[in-house]
Amino acid sequence: MKRVRIFLFILMTTAVSSAFAVSQPSIHFEVSFKEPQAHYVEITMKIENIQRDFIDVKMPVWTPGSYLVREYAKNVEGLVAFSGDHAPLATEKINKNTWRINSGKKSALTVQYRVYGFEVSVRTNFIDDSHAFLSPAGTFLYVDGFLELPVDVTILPYVSWSKISTGLDPVDGKPGTYHATDFDILFDSPIEVGNQDVFTFEAAGVLHEIAMVGGGNYDSDRLKKDCASIVEEATRIFGVNPNKRYVFIVHNYQSGGGGLEHLNSTVLGASRNGYQNERSYVGFLGLVAHEYFHLWHVKRLRPIELGPFDYDVENYTTSLWIMEGFTAYFDNLLLRRCGFLSENSYLQALGSDINTIENRAGNQVQSAASASFDAWIKYYRPDENSANTSISYYNKGALLALMLDLKILAATNGEKRLDDVLKAAYETFYVQQKRGFREQELQTLIEQIAGTSVSDIFDAAYTPGSLDYNRYLKAVGYEVIDYNEGRELPDLGITTSASDGRVLVTGVSRGTGAWDGGINVRDEIIAINGERLDANGKELNRVLQTAAIGDALQVLVARDGKIRELTITLTKDTRGSFGIIPLVNATPEQQRLGKIWIGGR
Ligand SMILES: [Zn+2]
């Protein structure tokens, strides 16, 4: 009796556990290409064991790292659904990015759809007869409420394509099949399919794969060596490199740039024939450094608002000045540490950020924190008035990072710097607490490391206006000077472009004569003081060079088919020309700290 009962018990547990295993929900995608020349990818989504009266499948409206609602669902067409026995299931679109499938509690269903992709960028699909780049948030539907499900993707390349490059884990024994532990991982793993040139290198104990799409005049040996230096230097900051494998997908265009960061991969845009030009090559390495740095800073160490993501709406954060700004500060610093930038070139790059911010009227209007919060409607949706109302949290954030780095260096006699903050923050928030940080917590951590308050710099992040660079730079033996100081030059206050032999206004700066006198963007400037302008701007420059502050100009413009004459009073050109130079009488201590700051290795 006893033995029988035990036997029954074992039988029951076995039955229960195997029934449980069978009923695990699962999702498998198949990706194929019937008409790549027409820019379509075909998707089959197999959903098992989600037994409901209906299920909603959704397409994200945005992709993390690029803070704009892109409405990926607009490219989806022909969505149909079937049950496991091939019976069609009724589907209905219930909002812009959601399809409701009346699945009638079926345990297996198949959803088929196609996605159009013809937008060249690092965060949108592009498919043609030569290759396909799939941005996963704009390709794969998810089942509402089931983002945490593991998912497999099988890619069937077009007949003339032979390679797949992605950070997704390949499934053993199933060529072309990849696994993601959940949909956050899937949405963070872009896929390149085609005939890309793939080469690998090892650095910081991680296997790195570079997939070159579109050809180019790159030297793969040099690229491997230089990228390896960047990997080693970046890893040195955080003390640990969390990946086993990392993939660079590089899109080479006639003229290209920009990048998007992911957990264990990145997508970079580059100019196909820019690799042999030293300036352009170092610019590319800067992009590599920037996106690589993000694998820690934003993909793992992150503000609390950025993950888990809501793929349905904007995800607001004030902290992009920390995530993008610090990254923009460290990308050039990494190039300096690797020896790709001389001290002079490094200072020039930093000076260029100062010029960009200080000469932009919007710097008096928008703070770095609000630029971050409003990235969705401002930074990613610029218009003709953006320069007057907004700034980039990249430039301003990089300059705030500079100030923090210098303040920590000065306060600790060169013992600590921003590197130490990031390493500690990564360890505390990502590794130990497994969560995002709040800005106040990061500030507290910085103050613990620096042994002094940094509220001056955090306050500056929330305040529009100029930054007091020299307060921080002097400690390391440098200063910002304005080469335009004392110059009395007139400024009309417009930017123009030449089109069809015409001079067209593209921008009007706040606080200038053009602003006060009513020149409009899109006005065609025909003549000034009775002199016909030529399209190349020479005549406009001549008029300005011979005029003085306070002069009144008669400006003849064409606006919407009508001629207007405007009187514009020239104001003083208030734009600076800023540069960072060594202090003339720097003390040995200032020089020592300066060497720690940017002395290179
Ligand atoms: Zn970035």
Coordinates of C-alpha atoms and ligand atoms in Angstrom, one line a residue:
M1 CA 0.0 0.0 0.0
K2 CA 2.7 2.4 1.0
R3 CA 4.8 1.5 -2.0
V4 CA 1.9 1.9 -4.3
R5 CA 1.1 5.3 -2.9
I6 CA 4.7 6.4 -3.4
F7 CA 4.7 5.1 -6.9
L8 CA 1.5 7.1 -7.6
F9 CA 3.0 10.2 -6.1
I10 CA 6.0 10.0 -8.4
L11 CA 3.8 9.4 -11.4
M12 CA 1.7 12.4 -10.5
T13 CA 4.6 14.8 -10.1
T14 CA 6.1 13.6 -13.4
A15 CA 2.8 14.2 -15.1
V16 CA 2.4 17.6 -13.6
S17 CA 5.9 18.8 -14.5
S18 CA 5.7 17.5 -18.1
A19 CA 2.3 19.1 -18.5
F20 CA 3.8 22.3 -17.2
A21 CA 6.7 22.1 -19.6
V22 CA 4.4 21.6 -22.6
S23 CA 2.2 24.6 -21.7
Q24 CA 5.1 27.1 -21.5
P25 CA 4.3 29.9 -23.9
S26 CA 6.8 30.3 -26.7
I27 CA 7.3 32.6 -29.7
H28 CA 9.3 31.9 -32.8
F29 CA 9.9 34.2 -35.7
E30 CA 10.9 33.3 -39.2
V31 CA 12.3 36.1 -41.3
S32 CA 12.5 35.7 -45.1
F33 CA 12.8 37.9 -48.2
K34 CA 10.6 37.4 -51.3
E35 CA 10.9 40.9 -52.7
P36 CA 14.0 42.5 -51.2
Q37 CA 14.4 44.7 -54.4
A38 CA 11.0 46.3 -53.4
H39 CA 12.3 46.7 -49.8
Y40 CA 10.1 44.1 -48.1
V41 CA 10.9 41.6 -45.4
E42 CA 8.4 38.7 -44.7
I43 CA 7.7 37.8 -41.1
T44 CA 6.1 34.7 -39.7
M45 CA 5.4 34.7 -36.0
K46 CA 4.5 31.4 -34.3
I47 CA 2.8 31.8 -30.9
E48 CA 2.3 28.7 -28.8
N49 CA 0.5 28.2 -25.5
I50 CA -1.0 31.6 -24.9
Q51 CA -4.6 30.4 -24.7
R52 CA -6.9 33.4 -24.6
D53 CA -10.1 34.5 -26.2
F54 CA -8.0 37.1 -28.0
I55 CA -4.4 38.2 -28.0
D56 CA -3.1 41.6 -28.9
V57 CA 0.1 41.8 -30.9
K58 CA 1.9 45.1 -30.9
M59 CA 4.8 46.9 -32.7
P60 CA 6.9 49.3 -30.6
V61 CA 6.5 53.0 -31.5
W62 CA 10.2 53.8 -30.7
T63 CA 13.5 52.1 -30.2
P64 CA 15.7 52.7 -27.1
G65 CA 18.6 55.1 -27.6
S66 CA 16.8 57.1 -30.2
Y67 CA 14.2 59.3 -28.3
L68 CA 11.6 59.9 -31.0
V69 CA 8.2 58.2 -31.6
R70 CA 8.9 56.7 -35.0
E71 CA 5.6 54.9 -35.5
Y72 CA 7.2 51.7 -36.8
A73 CA 3.7 50.2 -37.3
K74 CA 3.2 52.4 -40.4
N75 CA 5.4 50.0 -42.3
V76 CA 3.5 46.9 -41.5
E77 CA 1.1 45.4 -44.0
G78 CA -0.9 42.3 -44.9
L79 CA -1.2 41.0 -41.4
V80 CA -3.1 37.7 -41.2
A81 CA -3.5 35.1 -38.5
F82 CA -4.2 31.3 -38.5
S83 CA -4.8 28.7 -35.9
G84 CA -2.5 25.6 -35.7
D85 CA -4.8 23.8 -38.1
H86 CA -4.5 26.6 -40.7
A87 CA -8.0 28.0 -40.0
P88 CA -8.0 31.8 -40.6
L89 CA -8.5 33.8 -37.4
A90 CA -10.3 37.2 -37.4
T91 CA -8.0 40.1 -36.7
E92 CA -8.8 43.7 -36.1
K93 CA -6.6 46.8 -35.7
I94 CA -7.6 48.5 -32.4
N95 CA -5.1 51.3 -32.4
K96 CA -2.1 52.6 -34.4
N97 CA 0.2 49.8 -33.3
T98 CA -2.0 47.0 -32.0
W99 CA -3.7 44.1 -33.8
R100 CA -6.3 42.0 -31.9
I101 CA -6.4 38.4 -32.9
N102 CA -9.5 36.5 -32.0
S103 CA -7.6 33.4 -31.2
G104 CA -10.5 31.6 -29.5
K105 CA -8.2 30.0 -26.8
K106 CA -6.3 28.1 -29.5
S107 CA -2.9 26.9 -28.2
A108 CA -1.0 27.4 -31.5
L109 CA -1.3 30.3 -33.9
T110 CA 0.6 31.9 -36.7
V111 CA 0.7 35.5 -37.6
Q112 CA 2.1 36.6 -40.9
Y113 CA 2.9 40.1 -42.1
R114 CA 5.4 42.0 -44.2
V115 CA 7.4 45.1 -43.3
Y116 CA 8.5 47.8 -45.7
G117 CA 12.0 49.2 -45.0
F118 CA 13.6 51.9 -47.1
E119 CA 14.8 54.5 -44.6
V120 CA 18.6 54.7 -44.3
S121 CA 19.5 55.2 -40.6
V122 CA 20.9 53.2 -37.7
R123 CA 17.4 52.8 -36.2
T124 CA 15.1 52.0 -39.2
N125 CA 14.8 49.1 -41.5
F126 CA 16.5 49.2 -44.9
I127 CA 16.1 46.3 -47.4
D128 CA 17.2 46.2 -51.0
D129 CA 18.6 43.5 -53.4
S130 CA 22.1 43.8 -51.8
H131 CA 21.3 43.5 -48.1
A132 CA 18.8 43.9 -45.3
F133 CA 19.3 45.8 -42.1
L134 CA 16.6 45.0 -39.6
S135 CA 16.0 47.3 -36.6
P136 CA 14.2 44.8 -34.4
A137 CA 11.8 47.3 -32.7
G138 CA 10.5 48.1 -36.2
T139 CA 10.4 44.5 -37.3
F140 CA 9.1 42.1 -34.6
L141 CA 5.7 42.2 -33.0
Y142 CA 5.3 41.3 -29.4
V143 CA 2.3 39.8 -27.5
D144 CA 0.9 42.4 -25.2
G145 CA 1.8 41.5 -21.6
F146 CA 4.5 39.0 -22.7
L147 CA 7.6 41.0 -23.2
E148 CA 9.5 38.7 -20.8
L149 CA 9.0 35.6 -23.0
P150 CA 12.1 34.0 -24.5
V151 CA 12.1 34.2 -28.3
D152 CA 13.8 32.4 -31.2
V153 CA 14.4 34.0 -34.6
T154 CA 15.2 32.0 -37.7
I155 CA 16.6 34.1 -40.6
L156 CA 16.4 32.7 -44.1
P157 CA 18.7 35.0 -46.1
Y158 CA 17.8 35.9 -49.7
V159 CA 19.2 33.5 -52.2
S160 CA 22.3 35.6 -53.1
W161 CA 23.1 36.5 -49.5
S162 CA 25.4 34.5 -47.3
K163 CA 26.0 36.2 -43.9
I164 CA 24.1 37.2 -40.8
S165 CA 25.6 39.6 -38.2
T166 CA 23.8 40.2 -34.9
G167 CA 24.5 40.3 -31.2
L168 CA 21.8 37.7 -30.6
D169 CA 23.0 34.3 -29.4
P170 CA 23.2 31.7 -32.2
V171 CA 21.3 28.4 -31.3
D172 CA 23.6 25.4 -31.5
G173 CA 23.0 23.1 -34.4
K174 CA 20.5 25.4 -36.0
P175 CA 22.3 27.6 -38.5
G176 CA 20.4 30.9 -39.0
T177 CA 18.5 30.6 -35.7
Y178 CA 19.1 32.9 -32.8
H179 CA 17.8 33.2 -29.3
A180 CA 16.9 36.1 -27.1
T181 CA 16.0 35.6 -23.4
D182 CA 13.2 38.2 -23.7
F183 CA 11.9 40.8 -26.0
D184 CA 14.0 43.6 -24.5
I185 CA 17.0 41.7 -25.7
L186 CA 15.4 41.0 -29.1
F187 CA 14.6 44.7 -29.5
D188 CA 18.1 45.6 -28.6
S189 CA 19.8 43.3 -31.2
P190 CA 19.8 44.7 -34.7
I191 CA 20.3 42.2 -37.5
E192 CA 22.3 42.6 -40.7
V193 CA 21.8 40.1 -43.5
G194 CA 23.8 40.2 -46.8
N195 CA 27.3 39.8 -48.0
Q196 CA 29.1 42.0 -45.5
D197 CA 32.9 41.8 -45.0
V198 CA 33.3 40.3 -41.5
F199 CA 36.5 40.2 -39.5
T200 CA 37.2 39.7 -35.8
F201 CA 39.6 40.7 -33.1
E202 CA 39.9 40.0 -29.4
A203 CA 40.3 42.7 -26.8
A204 CA 39.6 42.8 -23.0
G205 CA 38.9 39.1 -23.2
V206 CA 35.9 39.7 -25.5
L207 CA 35.5 38.5 -29.1
H208 CA 34.6 41.4 -31.3
E209 CA 33.2 41.1 -34.8
I210 CA 33.2 44.0 -37.3
A211 CA 30.7 43.6 -40.1
M212 CA 31.4 46.1 -42.9
V213 CA 28.4 46.7 -45.2
G214 CA 28.7 48.6 -48.4
G215 CA 32.4 48.4 -49.0
G216 CA 35.0 51.1 -48.4
N217 CA 38.6 52.0 -48.4
Y218 CA 39.2 50.8 -44.8
D219 CA 42.3 49.0 -43.7
S220 CA 40.9 46.1 -41.7
D221 CA 44.2 45.4 -39.8
R222 CA 44.5 49.0 -38.7
L223 CA 40.8 49.1 -37.8
K224 CA 41.1 45.9 -35.7
K225 CA 44.2 47.3 -33.9
D226 CA 42.6 50.8 -33.3
C227 CA 39.3 49.4 -32.1
A228 CA 41.1 47.0 -29.8
S229 CA 42.8 50.0 -28.2
I230 CA 39.5 51.8 -27.7
V231 CA 38.0 48.6 -26.1
E232 CA 40.9 48.2 -23.7
E233 CA 40.8 51.9 -22.7
A234 CA 37.0 51.9 -22.2
T235 CA 37.2 48.6 -20.2
R236 CA 39.9 50.2 -18.0
I237 CA 37.4 52.8 -16.8
F238 CA 34.7 50.4 -15.6
G239 CA 37.1 47.6 -14.6
V240 CA 35.1 44.9 -16.2
N241 CA 33.8 44.1 -19.7
P242 CA 30.4 42.3 -19.3
N243 CA 30.1 40.8 -22.8
K244 CA 31.4 37.6 -24.2
R245 CA 30.9 38.7 -27.8
Y246 CA 30.4 42.2 -29.3
V247 CA 29.3 43.1 -32.9
F248 CA 30.0 46.3 -34.8
I249 CA 27.6 46.6 -37.8
V250 CA 29.1 49.4 -39.9
H251 CA 27.0 50.9 -42.7
N252 CA 29.3 52.5 -45.3
Y253 CA 27.5 55.1 -47.4
Q254 CA 28.7 57.7 -49.9
S255 CA 28.4 60.1 -47.0
G256 CA 27.3 58.8 -43.6
G257 CA 27.6 59.1 -39.8
G258 CA 25.7 58.5 -36.6
G259 CA 25.4 55.4 -34.4
L260 CA 23.1 53.6 -32.1
E261 CA 24.2 51.7 -29.0
H262 CA 23.1 48.3 -27.9
L263 CA 24.0 45.9 -25.1
N264 CA 26.4 43.8 -27.1
S265 CA 26.4 45.4 -30.5
T266 CA 26.3 48.8 -32.2
V267 CA 25.3 50.1 -35.6
L268 CA 27.5 52.8 -37.1
G269 CA 27.2 55.0 -40.2
A270 CA 30.4 55.9 -42.0
S271 CA 31.6 57.4 -45.2
R272 CA 32.7 54.6 -47.6
N273 CA 35.9 56.4 -48.7
G274 CA 36.6 58.4 -45.6
Y275 CA 39.0 55.8 -44.0
Q276 CA 42.2 57.1 -45.6
N277 CA 41.5 60.7 -44.6
E278 CA 43.1 61.1 -41.2
R279 CA 40.5 63.6 -39.9
S280 CA 37.6 61.6 -41.1
Y281 CA 39.2 58.3 -39.8
V282 CA 39.7 59.8 -36.3
G283 CA 36.1 61.0 -36.5
F284 CA 35.0 57.4 -37.1
L285 CA 37.1 56.1 -34.2
G286 CA 35.3 58.8 -32.1
L287 CA 32.0 57.2 -33.1
V288 CA 33.3 53.7 -32.2
A289 CA 34.5 55.0 -28.8
H290 CA 31.1 56.8 -28.2
E291 CA 28.9 53.8 -28.9
Y292 CA 31.2 51.3 -27.2
F293 CA 31.2 53.4 -24.0
H294 CA 27.4 53.2 -24.0
L295 CA 27.5 49.4 -23.5
W296 CA 28.2 50.3 -19.8
H297 CA 26.9 53.9 -19.7
V298 CA 23.1 53.9 -20.5
K299 CA 22.8 50.2 -21.6
R300 CA 23.6 48.9 -18.1
L301 CA 24.3 51.9 -15.8
R302 CA 21.2 53.8 -16.5
P303 CA 18.7 56.4 -15.1
I304 CA 15.8 54.7 -13.4
E305 CA 13.4 56.0 -16.1
L306 CA 15.2 54.2 -18.9
G307 CA 14.2 50.6 -18.3
P308 CA 12.2 48.5 -18.2
F309 CA 11.0 50.3 -21.3
D310 CA 7.5 51.1 -22.3
Y311 CA 7.5 50.5 -26.0
D312 CA 4.1 52.2 -26.4
V313 CA 4.9 55.8 -25.5
E314 CA 7.7 58.3 -24.8
N315 CA 9.9 57.4 -21.9
Y316 CA 10.9 60.7 -20.2
T317 CA 14.1 61.4 -18.4
T318 CA 16.0 64.5 -17.4
S319 CA 19.3 62.5 -17.4
L320 CA 20.3 62.4 -21.0
W321 CA 22.9 65.2 -20.2
I322 CA 24.5 62.5 -18.0
M323 CA 24.0 59.5 -20.4
E324 CA 24.8 61.2 -23.7
G325 CA 26.8 64.2 -22.4
F326 CA 29.2 62.1 -20.3
T327 CA 29.5 59.7 -23.3
A328 CA 30.3 62.6 -25.6
Y329 CA 33.0 63.8 -23.1
F330 CA 34.5 60.4 -22.8
D331 CA 34.6 59.5 -26.5
N332 CA 37.2 62.2 -27.2
L333 CA 39.0 61.5 -23.9
L334 CA 39.3 57.8 -25.0
L335 CA 40.8 58.9 -28.3
R336 CA 43.2 61.1 -26.4
R337 CA 44.2 58.2 -24.1
C338 CA 44.6 55.9 -27.1
G339 CA 46.9 58.5 -28.7
F340 CA 44.6 59.2 -31.7
L341 CA 44.2 62.8 -30.7
S342 CA 47.1 65.1 -29.8
E343 CA 46.6 67.3 -26.7
N344 CA 46.1 70.2 -29.1
S345 CA 43.5 68.4 -31.2
Y346 CA 41.7 67.3 -28.0
L347 CA 41.5 70.9 -26.7
Q348 CA 40.3 72.0 -30.1
A349 CA 37.5 69.4 -30.0
L350 CA 36.5 70.5 -26.5
G351 CA 36.7 74.2 -27.6
S352 CA 34.3 73.4 -30.5
D353 CA 31.7 72.2 -28.0
I354 CA 32.1 75.5 -26.1
N355 CA 31.6 77.5 -29.3
T356 CA 28.6 75.5 -30.3
I357 CA 26.9 76.0 -26.9
E358 CA 27.9 79.6 -26.1
N359 CA 27.1 80.9 -29.6
R360 CA 23.6 79.4 -29.7
A361 CA 20.8 81.7 -28.6
G362 CA 18.8 78.7 -27.3
N363 CA 21.5 78.3 -24.5
Q364 CA 19.8 81.2 -22.7
V365 CA 16.4 79.5 -23.0
Q366 CA 16.8 75.7 -22.4
S367 CA 18.7 73.9 -19.7
A368 CA 20.6 70.6 -20.3
A369 CA 18.0 68.7 -18.1
S370 CA 15.0 70.1 -20.0
A371 CA 16.7 69.5 -23.3
S372 CA 16.9 65.9 -22.2
F373 CA 13.3 65.7 -21.0
D374 CA 12.0 67.3 -24.2
A375 CA 14.3 65.3 -26.6
W376 CA 11.2 63.6 -28.0
I377 CA 9.7 66.9 -29.2
K378 CA 12.7 69.2 -29.6
Y379 CA 16.1 67.6 -30.2
Y380 CA 14.7 64.9 -32.5
R381 CA 12.2 67.2 -34.1
P382 CA 14.3 70.3 -35.0
D383 CA 12.8 73.2 -36.9
E384 CA 13.9 76.6 -38.2
N385 CA 13.6 78.2 -34.7
S386 CA 15.5 75.4 -32.8
A387 CA 18.7 77.4 -32.5
N388 CA 16.8 80.1 -30.7
T389 CA 15.0 77.8 -28.2
S390 CA 17.0 74.7 -27.6
I391 CA 20.4 73.2 -27.1
S392 CA 22.0 69.8 -27.5
Y393 CA 22.3 67.8 -24.3
Y394 CA 25.3 66.2 -26.0
N395 CA 27.5 69.4 -26.1
K396 CA 26.2 70.9 -22.9
G397 CA 26.3 67.5 -21.1
A398 CA 29.9 67.0 -22.2
L399 CA 30.9 70.4 -20.8
L400 CA 29.1 69.6 -17.5
A401 CA 31.0 66.3 -17.5
L402 CA 34.3 68.3 -18.0
M403 CA 33.5 70.5 -15.1
L404 CA 32.7 67.5 -12.8
D405 CA 35.9 65.7 -13.9
L406 CA 38.0 68.8 -13.2
K407 CA 36.3 69.5 -9.9
I408 CA 36.9 66.0 -8.6
L409 CA 40.5 66.0 -9.8
A410 CA 41.1 69.3 -8.0
A411 CA 39.3 68.3 -4.8
T412 CA 41.2 65.0 -4.5
N413 CA 44.6 66.3 -5.6
G414 CA 44.4 64.1 -8.7
E415 CA 43.6 60.9 -6.8
K416 CA 40.1 60.6 -8.2
R417 CA 38.2 61.7 -11.3
L418 CA 34.9 61.1 -13.2
D419 CA 36.2 57.6 -14.2
D420 CA 36.1 56.5 -10.5
V421 CA 32.5 57.8 -10.2
L422 CA 31.3 55.8 -13.2
K423 CA 33.1 52.6 -12.1
A424 CA 31.5 53.0 -8.6
A425 CA 28.1 53.8 -10.0
Y426 CA 28.2 50.8 -12.4
E427 CA 29.1 48.5 -9.4
T428 CA 26.5 50.0 -7.1
F429 CA 23.5 50.5 -9.3
Y430 CA 23.9 47.9 -12.1
V431 CA 25.9 45.1 -10.5
Q432 CA 24.7 45.2 -6.9
Q433 CA 21.3 46.8 -6.9
K434 CA 20.3 45.8 -10.4
R435 CA 18.3 49.0 -11.0
G436 CA 18.6 52.4 -12.5
F437 CA 19.8 55.4 -10.5
R438 CA 18.1 58.6 -9.6
E439 CA 20.1 61.8 -10.4
Q440 CA 20.2 62.7 -6.7
E441 CA 21.8 59.3 -5.9
L442 CA 24.5 59.9 -8.6
Q443 CA 25.2 63.3 -7.2
T444 CA 25.6 61.9 -3.7
L445 CA 28.0 59.2 -5.0
I446 CA 30.1 61.9 -6.8
E447 CA 30.2 64.0 -3.6
Q448 CA 31.4 60.9 -1.6
I449 CA 34.2 60.3 -4.1
A450 CA 35.1 64.0 -4.5
G451 CA 34.7 64.8 -0.8
T452 CA 33.1 68.1 -1.8
S453 CA 29.7 69.4 -3.1
V454 CA 29.0 69.3 -6.8
S455 CA 25.6 71.0 -6.5
D456 CA 27.1 74.0 -8.4
I457 CA 27.3 71.7 -11.5
F458 CA 24.1 69.8 -11.0
D459 CA 22.3 73.2 -10.6
A460 CA 24.0 74.3 -13.8
A461 CA 22.4 71.3 -15.6
Y462 CA 19.0 72.7 -14.6
T463 CA 19.8 76.3 -15.5
P464 CA 19.9 77.8 -18.9
G465 CA 22.9 80.0 -19.7
S466 CA 26.6 80.2 -20.0
L467 CA 28.9 78.0 -17.9
D468 CA 31.8 79.3 -15.8
Y469 CA 34.5 77.1 -17.5
N470 CA 37.5 78.9 -16.0
R471 CA 36.4 78.3 -12.5
Y472 CA 37.2 74.6 -13.1
L473 CA 39.8 74.7 -15.9
K474 CA 42.3 76.9 -13.9
A475 CA 42.8 74.1 -11.3
V476 CA 44.4 72.0 -14.1
G477 CA 46.4 74.9 -15.6
Y478 CA 44.1 75.8 -18.6
E479 CA 41.7 78.6 -19.4
V480 CA 39.1 79.4 -22.0
I481 CA 39.7 82.6 -23.9
D482 CA 37.5 84.4 -26.4
Y483 CA 39.6 85.4 -29.5
N484 CA 36.7 87.7 -30.5
E485 CA 36.9 89.7 -27.3
G486 CA 37.1 93.5 -27.9
R487 CA 36.1 93.0 -31.6
E488 CA 33.4 95.4 -32.8
L489 CA 31.9 93.8 -35.8
P490 CA 28.3 94.1 -37.2
D491 CA 26.1 91.1 -37.6
L492 CA 23.0 90.8 -39.7
G493 CA 21.8 87.8 -37.7
I494 CA 20.8 85.3 -40.5
T495 CA 22.1 82.1 -41.9
T496 CA 21.5 81.5 -45.6
S497 CA 21.8 78.8 -48.3
A498 CA 22.2 79.2 -52.1
S499 CA 19.5 77.5 -54.2
D500 CA 18.9 77.9 -57.9
G501 CA 21.0 81.1 -57.9
R502 CA 19.1 82.6 -55.0
V503 CA 20.0 83.5 -51.5
L504 CA 17.5 81.9 -49.1
V505 CA 17.3 82.6 -45.4
T506 CA 17.6 79.4 -43.3
G507 CA 17.7 80.9 -39.8
V508 CA 17.2 84.2 -38.0
S509 CA 19.0 84.6 -34.7
R510 CA 17.2 85.9 -31.6
G511 CA 18.4 89.4 -30.5
T512 CA 19.8 90.5 -33.9
G513 CA 18.9 93.1 -36.4
A514 CA 17.2 90.5 -38.7
W515 CA 15.1 89.3 -35.7
D516 CA 14.0 92.8 -34.7
G517 CA 13.5 94.0 -38.3
G518 CA 11.4 91.0 -39.4
I519 CA 13.5 89.0 -41.8
N520 CA 11.8 85.6 -42.1
V521 CA 13.1 82.1 -42.7
R522 CA 12.5 81.2 -46.4
D523 CA 12.8 84.8 -47.5
E524 CA 14.8 85.2 -50.6
I525 CA 17.3 88.1 -50.2
I526 CA 17.4 89.9 -53.5
A527 CA 19.3 93.1 -52.8
I528 CA 20.8 95.1 -50.0
N529 CA 21.1 98.9 -50.3
G530 CA 20.2 98.6 -54.0
E531 CA 22.9 96.1 -54.8
R532 CA 21.8 92.8 -56.3
L533 CA 23.2 89.8 -54.4
D534 CA 24.9 86.9 -56.0
A535 CA 24.0 83.4 -54.9
N536 CA 27.4 82.5 -53.5
G537 CA 27.2 85.0 -50.8
K538 CA 30.2 87.1 -51.8
E539 CA 28.2 90.3 -52.3
L540 CA 26.4 89.8 -48.9
N541 CA 29.8 89.4 -47.2
R542 CA 31.1 92.5 -49.0
V543 CA 28.2 94.6 -47.7
L544 CA 28.7 93.4 -44.2
Q545 CA 32.5 93.9 -44.2
T546 CA 32.1 97.5 -45.2
A547 CA 29.2 98.3 -42.8
A548 CA 29.3 99.3 -39.2
I549 CA 27.3 98.5 -36.1
G550 CA 24.2 100.7 -36.1
D551 CA 24.0 101.1 -39.9
A552 CA 20.5 100.7 -41.3
L553 CA 20.3 98.4 -44.4
Q554 CA 17.5 98.4 -46.9
V555 CA 16.9 94.7 -47.5
L556 CA 14.8 93.7 -50.5
V557 CA 13.3 90.3 -50.0
A558 CA 10.8 88.0 -51.9
R559 CA 8.4 86.3 -49.6
D560 CA 5.6 84.0 -50.8
G561 CA 5.7 85.6 -54.3
K562 CA 5.6 89.2 -53.0
I563 CA 8.4 91.8 -52.8
R564 CA 9.0 93.5 -49.4
E565 CA 11.6 96.1 -48.4
L566 CA 12.8 95.9 -44.8
T567 CA 15.0 98.2 -42.8
I568 CA 17.4 96.3 -40.8
T569 CA 19.7 97.9 -38.2
L570 CA 23.0 96.0 -37.8
T571 CA 23.7 95.0 -34.2
K572 CA 27.1 94.0 -32.7
D573 CA 28.1 90.4 -33.4
T574 CA 28.1 88.9 -30.0
R575 CA 29.4 85.5 -31.1
G576 CA 32.6 84.4 -29.4
S577 CA 35.5 82.4 -30.9
F578 CA 36.5 80.3 -27.9
G579 CA 39.7 78.3 -27.4
I580 CA 41.3 76.4 -24.5
I581 CA 44.9 77.3 -23.8
P582 CA 47.4 76.6 -21.1
L583 CA 47.6 79.2 -18.3
V584 CA 50.7 81.3 -18.8
N585 CA 51.8 81.1 -15.2
A586 CA 50.5 77.7 -14.3
T587 CA 52.0 76.3 -11.0
P588 CA 53.7 72.9 -11.0
E589 CA 50.6 71.6 -9.1
Q590 CA 48.3 72.9 -11.8
Q591 CA 50.5 71.4 -14.5
R592 CA 50.6 68.0 -12.6
L593 CA 46.8 67.9 -12.5
G594 CA 46.6 69.0 -16.2
K595 CA 48.8 66.0 -17.1
I596 CA 46.5 63.7 -15.2
W597 CA 43.6 65.2 -17.0
I598 CA 44.7 65.0 -20.7
G599 CA 48.4 64.1 -20.6
G600 CA 47.8 60.8 -22.5
R601 CA 49.5 57.6 -21.5
Ligands
ZN1 ZN 25.3 58.4 -27.5

